[in-house]
PDB file of N, CA and C in Angstrom:
ATOM      1  N   TYR I   1       2.382   5.894   1.871  1.00 95.00           N
ATOM      2  CA  TYR I   1       2.939   4.567   1.754  1.00 95.00           C
ATOM      3  C   TYR I   1       1.810   3.568   1.558  1.00 95.00           C
ATOM      4  N   ALA I   2       2.141   2.423   0.947  1.00 96.00           N
ATOM      5  CA  ALA I   2       1.220   1.299   0.839  1.00 96.00           C
ATOM      6  C   ALA I   2       1.856   0.125   1.572  1.00 96.00           C
ATOM      7  N   VAL I   3       1.079  -0.543   2.415  1.00 97.00           N
ATOM      8  CA  VAL I   3       1.564  -1.667   3.192  1.00 97.00           C
ATOM      9  C   VAL I   3       0.524  -2.776   3.107  1.00 97.00           C
ATOM     10  N   GLY I   4       0.996  -4.023   3.073  1.00 97.00           N
ATOM     11  CA  GLY I   4       0.039  -5.108   2.930  1.00 97.00           C
ATOM     12  C   GLY I   4       0.579  -6.459   3.344  1.00 97.00           C
ATOM     13  N   ASN I   5      -0.131  -7.500   2.921  1.00 98.00           N
ATOM     14  CA  ASN I   5       0.103  -8.850   3.415  1.00 98.00           C
ATOM     15  C   ASN I   5       1.183  -9.632   2.676  1.00 98.00           C
ATOM     16  N   ILE I   6       1.854  -9.046   1.695  1.00 96.00           N
ATOM     17  CA  ILE I   6       2.905  -9.760   0.962  1.00 96.00           C
ATOM     18  C   ILE I   6       4.242  -9.037   1.138  1.00 96.00           C
ATOM     19  N   SER I   7       5.322  -9.718   0.828  1.00 94.00           N
ATOM     20  CA  SER I   7       6.645  -9.114   1.023  1.00 94.00           C
ATOM     21  C   SER I   7       6.823  -7.847   0.191  1.00 94.00           C
ATOM     22  N   GLY I   8       6.262  -7.794  -1.010  1.00 93.00           N
ATOM     23  CA  GLY I   8       6.366  -6.605  -1.850  1.00 93.00           C
ATOM     24  C   GLY I   8       5.663  -5.390  -1.279  1.00 93.00           C
ATOM     25  N   LEU I   9       4.837  -5.598  -0.264  1.00 96.00           N
ATOM     26  CA  LEU I   9       4.145  -4.503   0.431  1.00 96.00           C
ATOM     27  C   LEU I   9       4.508  -4.481   1.914  1.00 96.00           C
ATOM     28  N   GLY I  10       5.649  -5.065   2.263  1.00 96.00           N
ATOM     29  CA  GLY I  10       6.166  -4.964   3.618  1.00 96.00           C
ATOM     30  C   GLY I  10       5.630  -5.937   4.635  1.00 96.00           C
ATOM     31  N   GLU I  11       4.764  -6.866   4.227  1.00 97.00           N
ATOM     32  CA  GLU I  11       4.166  -7.834   5.162  1.00 97.00           C
ATOM     33  C   GLU I  11       3.608  -7.151   6.415  1.00 97.00           C
ATOM     34  N   TRP I  12       2.849  -6.082   6.210  1.00 97.00           N
ATOM     35  CA  TRP I  12       2.197  -5.276   7.242  1.00 97.00           C
ATOM     36  C   TRP I  12       3.179  -4.546   8.154  1.00 97.00           C
ATOM     37  N   SER I  13       4.434  -4.457   7.779  1.00 96.00           N
ATOM     38  CA  SER I  13       5.434  -3.751   8.572  1.00 96.00           C
ATOM     39  C   SER I  13       5.595  -2.330   8.016  1.00 96.00           C
ATOM     40  N   PRO I  14       5.164  -1.304   8.759  1.00 95.00           N
ATOM     41  CA  PRO I  14       5.234   0.069   8.248  1.00 95.00           C
ATOM     42  C   PRO I  14       6.632   0.492   7.787  1.00 95.00           C
ATOM     43  N   GLU I  15       7.686   0.021   8.459  1.00 94.00           N
ATOM     44  CA  GLU I  15       9.030   0.428   8.055  1.00 94.00           C
ATOM     45  C   GLU I  15       9.453  -0.179   6.721  1.00 94.00           C
ATOM     46  N   HIS I  16       8.709  -1.181   6.226  1.00 95.00           N
ATOM     47  CA  HIS I  16       9.006  -1.795   4.930  1.00 95.00           C
ATOM     48  C   HIS I  16       7.929  -1.496   3.890  1.00 95.00           C
ATOM     49  N   ALA I  17       7.047  -0.568   4.203  1.00 95.00           N
ATOM     50  CA  ALA I  17       5.980  -0.178   3.277  1.00 95.00           C
ATOM     51  C   ALA I  17       6.567   0.461   2.024  1.00 95.00           C
ATOM     52  N   GLU I  18       5.818   0.442   0.941  1.00 95.00           N
ATOM     53  CA  GLU I  18       6.240   1.017  -0.337  1.00 95.00           C
ATOM     54  C   GLU I  18       5.905   2.505  -0.379  1.00 95.00           C
ATOM     55  N   LEU I  19       6.919   3.302  -0.640  1.00 94.00           N
ATOM     56  CA  LEU I  19       6.739   4.749  -0.758  1.00 94.00           C
ATOM     57  C   LEU I  19       5.962   5.066  -2.026  1.00 94.00           C
ATOM     58  N   LEU I  20       4.917   5.856  -1.897  1.00 93.00           N
ATOM     59  CA  LEU I  20       4.133   6.297  -3.049  1.00 93.00           C
ATOM     60  C   LEU I  20       4.700   7.620  -3.544  1.00 93.00           C
ATOM     61  N   SER I  21       4.512   7.893  -4.825  1.00 93.00           N
ATOM     62  CA  SER I  21       5.010   9.129  -5.431  1.00 93.00           C
ATOM     63  C   SER I  21       3.844   9.990  -5.895  1.00 93.00           C
ATOM     64  N   PRO I  22       3.960  11.327  -5.754  1.00 90.00           N
ATOM     65  CA  PRO I  22       2.896  12.203  -6.250  1.00 90.00           C
ATOM     66  C   PRO I  22       2.716  11.990  -7.751  1.00 90.00           C
ATOM     67  N   ASP I  23       1.463  11.926  -8.190  1.00 87.00           N
ATOM     68  CA  ASP I  23       1.176  11.669  -9.602  1.00 87.00           C
ATOM     69  C   ASP I  23      -0.141  12.345  -9.966  1.00 87.00           C
ATOM     70  N   GLY I  24      -0.057  13.570 -10.410  1.00 81.00           N
ATOM     71  CA  GLY I  24      -1.269  14.295 -10.770  1.00 81.00           C
ATOM     72  C   GLY I  24      -1.644  15.280  -9.694  1.00 81.00           C
ATOM     73  N   PRO I  25      -2.876  15.756  -9.747  1.00 84.00           N
ATOM     74  CA  PRO I  25      -3.299  16.759  -8.768  1.00 84.00           C
ATOM     75  C   PRO I  25      -3.355  16.152  -7.363  1.00 84.00           C
ATOM     76  N   TYR I  26      -2.935  16.963  -6.374  1.00 82.00           N
ATOM     77  CA  TYR I  26      -3.012  16.515  -4.987  1.00 82.00           C
ATOM     78  C   TYR I  26      -4.444  16.113  -4.680  1.00 82.00           C
ATOM     79  N   PRO I  27      -4.686  15.048  -4.023  1.00 82.00           N
ATOM     80  CA  PRO I  27      -3.784  14.162  -3.304  1.00 82.00           C
ATOM     81  C   PRO I  27      -3.551  12.827  -4.013  1.00 82.00           C
ATOM     82  N   THR I  28      -3.266  12.815  -5.287  1.00 88.00           N
ATOM     83  CA  THR I  28      -3.064  11.575  -6.030  1.00 88.00           C
ATOM     84  C   THR I  28      -1.615  11.101  -5.897  1.00 88.00           C
ATOM     85  N   TRP I  29      -1.442   9.863  -5.434  1.00 90.00           N
ATOM     86  CA  TRP I  29      -0.126   9.250  -5.262  1.00 90.00           C
ATOM     87  C   TRP I  29      -0.171   7.859  -5.878  1.00 90.00           C
ATOM     88  N   THR I  30       0.933   7.415  -6.487  1.00 91.00           N
ATOM     89  CA  THR I  30       0.942   6.109  -7.132  1.00 91.00           C
ATOM     90  C   THR I  30       2.246   5.357  -6.883  1.00 91.00           C
ATOM     91  N   ARG I  31       2.201   4.071  -7.232  1.00 91.00           N
ATOM     92  CA  ARG I  31       3.395   3.218  -7.190  1.00 91.00           C
ATOM     93  C   ARG I  31       3.085   1.930  -7.925  1.00 91.00           C
ATOM     94  N   ARG I  32       3.959   1.504  -8.820  1.00 90.00           N
ATOM     95  CA  ARG I  32       3.841   0.184  -9.438  1.00 90.00           C
ATOM     96  C   ARG I  32       4.593  -0.812  -8.563  1.00 90.00           C
ATOM     97  N   VAL I  33       3.943  -1.916  -8.254  1.00 91.00           N
ATOM     98  CA  VAL I  33       4.531  -2.924  -7.378  1.00 91.00           C
ATOM     99  C   VAL I  33       4.437  -4.275  -8.079  1.00 91.00           C
ATOM    100  N   ALA I  34       5.550  -5.018  -8.099  1.00 90.00           N
ATOM    101  CA  ALA I  34       5.534  -6.382  -8.638  1.00 90.00           C
ATOM    102  C   ALA I  34       4.821  -7.282  -7.634  1.00 90.00           C
ATOM    103  N   LEU I  35       3.825  -7.997  -8.108  1.00 92.00           N
ATOM    104  CA  LEU I  35       3.020  -8.850  -7.244  1.00 92.00           C
ATOM    105  C   LEU I  35       3.076 -10.296  -7.730  1.00 92.00           C
ATOM    106  N   PRO I  36       2.994 -11.247  -6.816  1.00 94.00           N
ATOM    107  CA  PRO I  36       2.988 -12.647  -7.236  1.00 94.00           C
ATOM    108  C   PRO I  36       1.676 -12.980  -7.950  1.00 94.00           C
ATOM    109  N   PRO I  37       1.734 -13.889  -8.928  1.00 95.00           N
ATOM    110  CA  PRO I  37       0.511 -14.271  -9.641  1.00 95.00           C
ATOM    111  C   PRO I  37      -0.430 -15.092  -8.768  1.00 95.00           C
ATOM    112  N   ASP I  38      -1.717 -15.006  -9.105  1.00 96.00           N
ATOM    113  CA  ASP I  38      -2.742 -15.849  -8.497  1.00 96.00           C
ATOM    114  C   ASP I  38      -2.683 -15.809  -6.964  1.00 96.00           C
ATOM    115  N   THR I  39      -2.676 -14.589  -6.412  1.00 97.00           N
ATOM    116  CA  THR I  39      -2.508 -14.391  -4.969  1.00 97.00           C
ATOM    117  C   THR I  39      -3.542 -13.406  -4.444  1.00 97.00           C
ATOM    118  N   ASP I  40      -4.103 -13.716  -3.276  1.00 97.00           N
ATOM    119  CA  ASP I  40      -5.003 -12.777  -2.605  1.00 97.00           C
ATOM    120  C   ASP I  40      -4.153 -11.699  -1.941  1.00 97.00           C
ATOM    121  N   ILE I  41      -4.433 -10.446  -2.275  1.00 97.00           N
ATOM    122  CA  ILE I  41      -3.686  -9.308  -1.757  1.00 97.00           C
ATOM    123  C   ILE I  41      -4.601  -8.486  -0.861  1.00 97.00           C
ATOM    124  N   GLU I  42      -4.079  -8.097   0.299  1.00 98.00           N
ATOM    125  CA  GLU I  42      -4.752  -7.142   1.177  1.00 98.00           C
ATOM    126  C   GLU I  42      -3.765  -6.025   1.447  1.00 98.00           C
ATOM    127  N   TRP I  43      -4.253  -4.779   1.440  1.00 97.00           N
ATOM    128  CA  TRP I  43      -3.344  -3.646   1.644  1.00 97.00           C
ATOM    129  C   TRP I  43      -4.105  -2.421   2.109  1.00 97.00           C
ATOM    130  N   LYS I  44      -3.339  -1.456   2.611  1.00 97.00           N
ATOM    131  CA  LYS I  44      -3.870  -0.155   3.032  1.00 97.00           C
ATOM    132  C   LYS I  44      -2.833   0.921   2.753  1.00 97.00           C
ATOM    133  N   CYS I  45      -3.294   2.144   2.638  1.00 96.00           N
ATOM    134  CA  CYS I  45      -2.402   3.300   2.602  1.00 96.00           C
ATOM    135  C   CYS I  45      -2.138   3.730   4.040  1.00 96.00           C
ATOM    136  N   ILE I  46      -0.925   4.214   4.290  1.00 96.00           N
ATOM    137  CA  ILE I  46      -0.591   4.754   5.606  1.00 96.00           C
ATOM    138  C   ILE I  46       0.189   6.050   5.438  1.00 96.00           C
ATOM    139  N   LYS I  47       0.124   6.873   6.471  1.00 94.00           N
ATOM    140  CA  LYS I  47       1.013   8.023   6.599  1.00 94.00           C
ATOM    141  C   LYS I  47       1.917   7.682   7.767  1.00 94.00           C
ATOM    142  N   ARG I  48       3.230   7.726   7.556  1.00 94.00           N
ATOM    143  CA  ARG I  48       4.172   7.377   8.609  1.00 94.00           C
ATOM    144  C   ARG I  48       5.280   8.407   8.687  1.00 94.00           C
ATOM    145  N   LEU I  49       6.054   8.346   9.757  1.00 89.00           N
ATOM    146  CA  LEU I  49       7.195   9.233   9.897  1.00 89.00           C
ATOM    147  C   LEU I  49       8.202   8.973   8.782  1.00 89.00           C
ATOM    148  N   GLU I  50       8.813  10.032   8.283  1.00 85.00           N
ATOM    149  CA  GLU I  50       9.822   9.912   7.219  1.00 85.00           C
ATOM    150  C   GLU I  50      11.207   9.647   7.783  1.00 85.00           C
ATOM    151  N   ALA I  51      11.470  10.072   8.994  1.00 85.00           N
ATOM    152  CA  ALA I  51      12.784   9.901   9.609  1.00 85.00           C
ATOM    153  C   ALA I  51      12.601   9.443  11.046  1.00 85.00           C
ATOM    154  N   GLY I  52      13.646   8.931  11.620  1.00 88.00           N
ATOM    155  CA  GLY I  52      13.553   8.453  12.996  1.00 88.00           C
ATOM    156  C   GLY I  52      12.856   7.114  13.041  1.00 88.00           C
ATOM    157  N   ASP I  53      11.837   6.997  13.855  1.00 89.00           N
ATOM    158  CA  ASP I  53      11.111   5.741  14.027  1.00 89.00           C
ATOM    159  C   ASP I  53      10.110   5.558  12.885  1.00 89.00           C
ATOM    160  N   THR I  54      10.579   4.973  11.762  1.00 87.00           N
ATOM    161  CA  THR I  54       9.712   4.814  10.587  1.00 87.00           C
ATOM    162  C   THR I  54       8.631   3.755  10.783  1.00 87.00           C
ATOM    163  N   SER I  55       8.637   3.078  11.941  1.00 89.00           N
ATOM    164  CA  SER I  55       7.549   2.149  12.235  1.00 89.00           C
ATOM    165  C   SER I  55       6.347   2.882  12.823  1.00 89.00           C
ATOM    166  N   GLN I  56       6.519   4.168  13.160  1.00 93.00           N
ATOM    167  CA  GLN I  56       5.426   4.939  13.760  1.00 93.00           C
ATOM    168  C   GLN I  56       4.478   5.430  12.673  1.00 93.00           C
ATOM    169  N   VAL I  57       3.277   4.886  12.676  1.00 95.00           N
ATOM    170  CA  VAL I  57       2.255   5.261  11.704  1.00 95.00           C
ATOM    171  C   VAL I  57       1.449   6.428  12.259  1.00 95.00           C
ATOM    172  N   LEU I  58       1.342   7.485  11.480  1.00 95.00           N
ATOM    173  CA  LEU I  58       0.567   8.662  11.874  1.00 95.00           C
ATOM    174  C   LEU I  58      -0.910   8.478  11.563  1.00 95.00           C
ATOM    175  N   GLN I  59      -1.194   7.740  10.481  1.00 95.00           N
ATOM    176  CA  GLN I  59      -2.585   7.506  10.103  1.00 95.00           C
ATOM    177  C   GLN I  59      -2.676   6.279   9.212  1.00 95.00           C
ATOM    178  N   TRP I  60      -3.647   5.396   9.513  1.00 97.00           N
ATOM    179  CA  TRP I  60      -3.965   4.259   8.665  1.00 97.00           C
ATOM    180  C   TRP I  60      -5.183   4.620   7.819  1.00 97.00           C
ATOM    181  N   GLU I  61      -5.228   4.130   6.610  1.00 96.00           N
ATOM    182  CA  GLU I  61      -6.433   4.277   5.790  1.00 96.00           C
ATOM    183  C   GLU I  61      -7.590   3.666   6.576  1.00 96.00           C
ATOM    184  N   PRO I  62      -8.704   4.394   6.725  1.00 96.00           N
ATOM    185  CA  PRO I  62      -9.816   3.877   7.527  1.00 96.00           C
ATOM    186  C   PRO I  62     -10.557   2.740   6.824  1.00 96.00           C
ATOM    187  N   GLY I  63     -11.313   2.014   7.601  1.00 96.00           N
ATOM    188  CA  GLY I  63     -12.174   0.973   7.052  1.00 96.00           C
ATOM    189  C   GLY I  63     -11.451  -0.348   6.849  1.00 96.00           C
ATOM    190  N   ASP I  64     -12.134  -1.231   6.120  1.00 97.00           N
ATOM    191  CA  ASP I  64     -11.595  -2.563   5.841  1.00 97.00           C
ATOM    192  C   ASP I  64     -10.377  -2.475   4.931  1.00 97.00           C
ATOM    193  N   ASN I  65      -9.588  -3.530   4.929  1.00 97.00           N
ATOM    194  CA  ASN I  65      -8.455  -3.610   4.013  1.00 97.00           C
ATOM    195  C   ASN I  65      -8.940  -3.583   2.572  1.00 97.00           C
ATOM    196  N   ASN I  66      -8.119  -3.009   1.683  1.00 97.00           N
ATOM    197  CA  ASN I  66      -8.357  -3.124   0.245  1.00 97.00           C
ATOM    198  C   ASN I  66      -7.980  -4.554  -0.130  1.00 97.00           C
ATOM    199  N   ARG I  67      -8.790  -5.192  -0.961  1.00 97.00           N
ATOM    200  CA  ARG I  67      -8.560  -6.598  -1.312  1.00 97.00           C
ATOM    201  C   ARG I  67      -8.755  -6.815  -2.800  1.00 97.00           C
ATOM    202  N   PHE I  68      -7.907  -7.675  -3.351  1.00 96.00           N
ATOM    203  CA  PHE I  68      -8.076  -8.146  -4.722  1.00 96.00           C
ATOM    204  C   PHE I  68      -7.238  -9.390  -4.914  1.00 96.00           C
ATOM    205  N   ARG I  69      -7.469 -10.087  -5.995  1.00 96.00           N
ATOM    206  CA  ARG I  69      -6.683 -11.282  -6.341  1.00 96.00           C
ATOM    207  C   ARG I  69      -5.943 -10.987  -7.631  1.00 96.00           C
ATOM    208  N   THR I  70      -4.643 -11.258  -7.635  1.00 95.00           N
ATOM    209  CA  THR I  70      -3.866 -11.042  -8.858  1.00 95.00           C
ATOM    210  C   THR I  70      -4.216 -12.131  -9.871  1.00 95.00           C
ATOM    211  N   PRO I  71      -4.149 -11.797 -11.156  1.00 95.00           N
ATOM    212  CA  PRO I  71      -4.414 -12.807 -12.182  1.00 95.00           C
ATOM    213  C   PRO I  71      -3.256 -13.812 -12.265  1.00 95.00           C
ATOM    214  N   ALA I  72      -3.499 -14.926 -12.930  1.00 95.00           N
ATOM    215  CA  ALA I  72      -2.465 -15.949 -13.108  1.00 95.00           C
ATOM    216  C   ALA I  72      -1.299 -15.406 -13.931  1.00 95.00           C
ATOM    217  N   SER I  73      -1.584 -14.452 -14.812  1.00 92.00           N
ATOM    218  CA  SER I  73      -0.522 -13.797 -15.584  1.00 92.00           C
ATOM    219  C   SER I  73      -1.013 -12.413 -15.986  1.00 92.00           C
ATOM    220  N   GLY I  74      -0.063 -11.541 -16.299  1.00 89.00           N
ATOM    221  CA  GLY I  74      -0.424 -10.209 -16.769  1.00 89.00           C
ATOM    222  C   GLY I  74      -0.555  -9.214 -15.643  1.00 89.00           C
ATOM    223  N   ASP I  75      -1.176  -8.084 -15.970  1.00 89.00           N
ATOM    224  CA  ASP I  75      -1.287  -6.932 -15.089  1.00 89.00           C
ATOM    225  C   ASP I  75      -2.526  -7.022 -14.224  1.00 89.00           C
ATOM    226  N   ALA I  76      -2.392  -6.722 -12.930  1.00 88.00           N
ATOM    227  CA  ALA I  76      -3.527  -6.733 -11.998  1.00 88.00           C
ATOM    228  C   ALA I  76      -4.384  -5.477 -12.113  1.00 88.00           C
ATOM    229  N   GLY I  77      -3.915  -4.508 -12.903  1.00 88.00           N
ATOM    230  CA  GLY I  77      -4.668  -3.254 -13.063  1.00 88.00           C
ATOM    231  C   GLY I  77      -4.459  -2.319 -11.906  1.00 88.00           C
ATOM    232  N   GLN I  78      -5.127  -1.203 -11.972  1.00 89.00           N
ATOM    233  CA  GLN I  78      -4.996  -0.160 -10.957  1.00 89.00           C
ATOM    234  C   GLN I  78      -5.853  -0.485  -9.750  1.00 89.00           C
ATOM    235  N   GLN I  79      -5.261  -0.364  -8.570  1.00 91.00           N
ATOM    236  CA  GLN I  79      -5.984  -0.534  -7.314  1.00 91.00           C
ATOM    237  C   GLN I  79      -5.959   0.810  -6.594  1.00 91.00           C
ATOM    238  N   ILE I  80      -7.052   1.170  -5.954  1.00 88.00           N
ATOM    239  CA  ILE I  80      -7.174   2.505  -5.360  1.00 88.00           C
ATOM    240  C   ILE I  80      -7.486   2.410  -3.879  1.00 88.00           C
ATOM    241  N   GLY I  81      -6.734   3.166  -3.085  1.00 89.00           N
ATOM    242  CA  GLY I  81      -7.012   3.345  -1.661  1.00 89.00           C
ATOM    243  C   GLY I  81      -7.275   4.816  -1.419  1.00 89.00           C
ATOM    244  N   THR I  82      -7.990   5.139  -0.363  1.00 83.00           N
ATOM    245  CA  THR I  82      -8.317   6.549  -0.091  1.00 83.00           C
ATOM    246  C   THR I  82      -8.249   6.845   1.393  1.00 83.00           C
ATOM    247  N   PHE I  83      -7.950   8.119   1.680  1.00 79.00           N
ATOM    248  CA  PHE I  83      -8.014   8.619   3.050  1.00 79.00           C
ATOM    249  C   PHE I  83      -9.233   9.491   3.164  1.00 79.00           C
TER     250      PHE I  83
END
């Protein structure tokens, strides 16, 4: 899952995080997310429970938050998080 500081990434709420999909050789996972223009984004990858208490995070991506600023228009490009 990807979770972050904007509503499209769950506003740091694990139960509202965006589910990533396998894409390529393990462990590559992806997701396209609509982001607001001209906005500072912070996010992390998480591993969380799939059923039951979906707010329970099993693992947070280590280190500082991933950060970038979306452009005023167009595509923000690929952003990468790692475990």
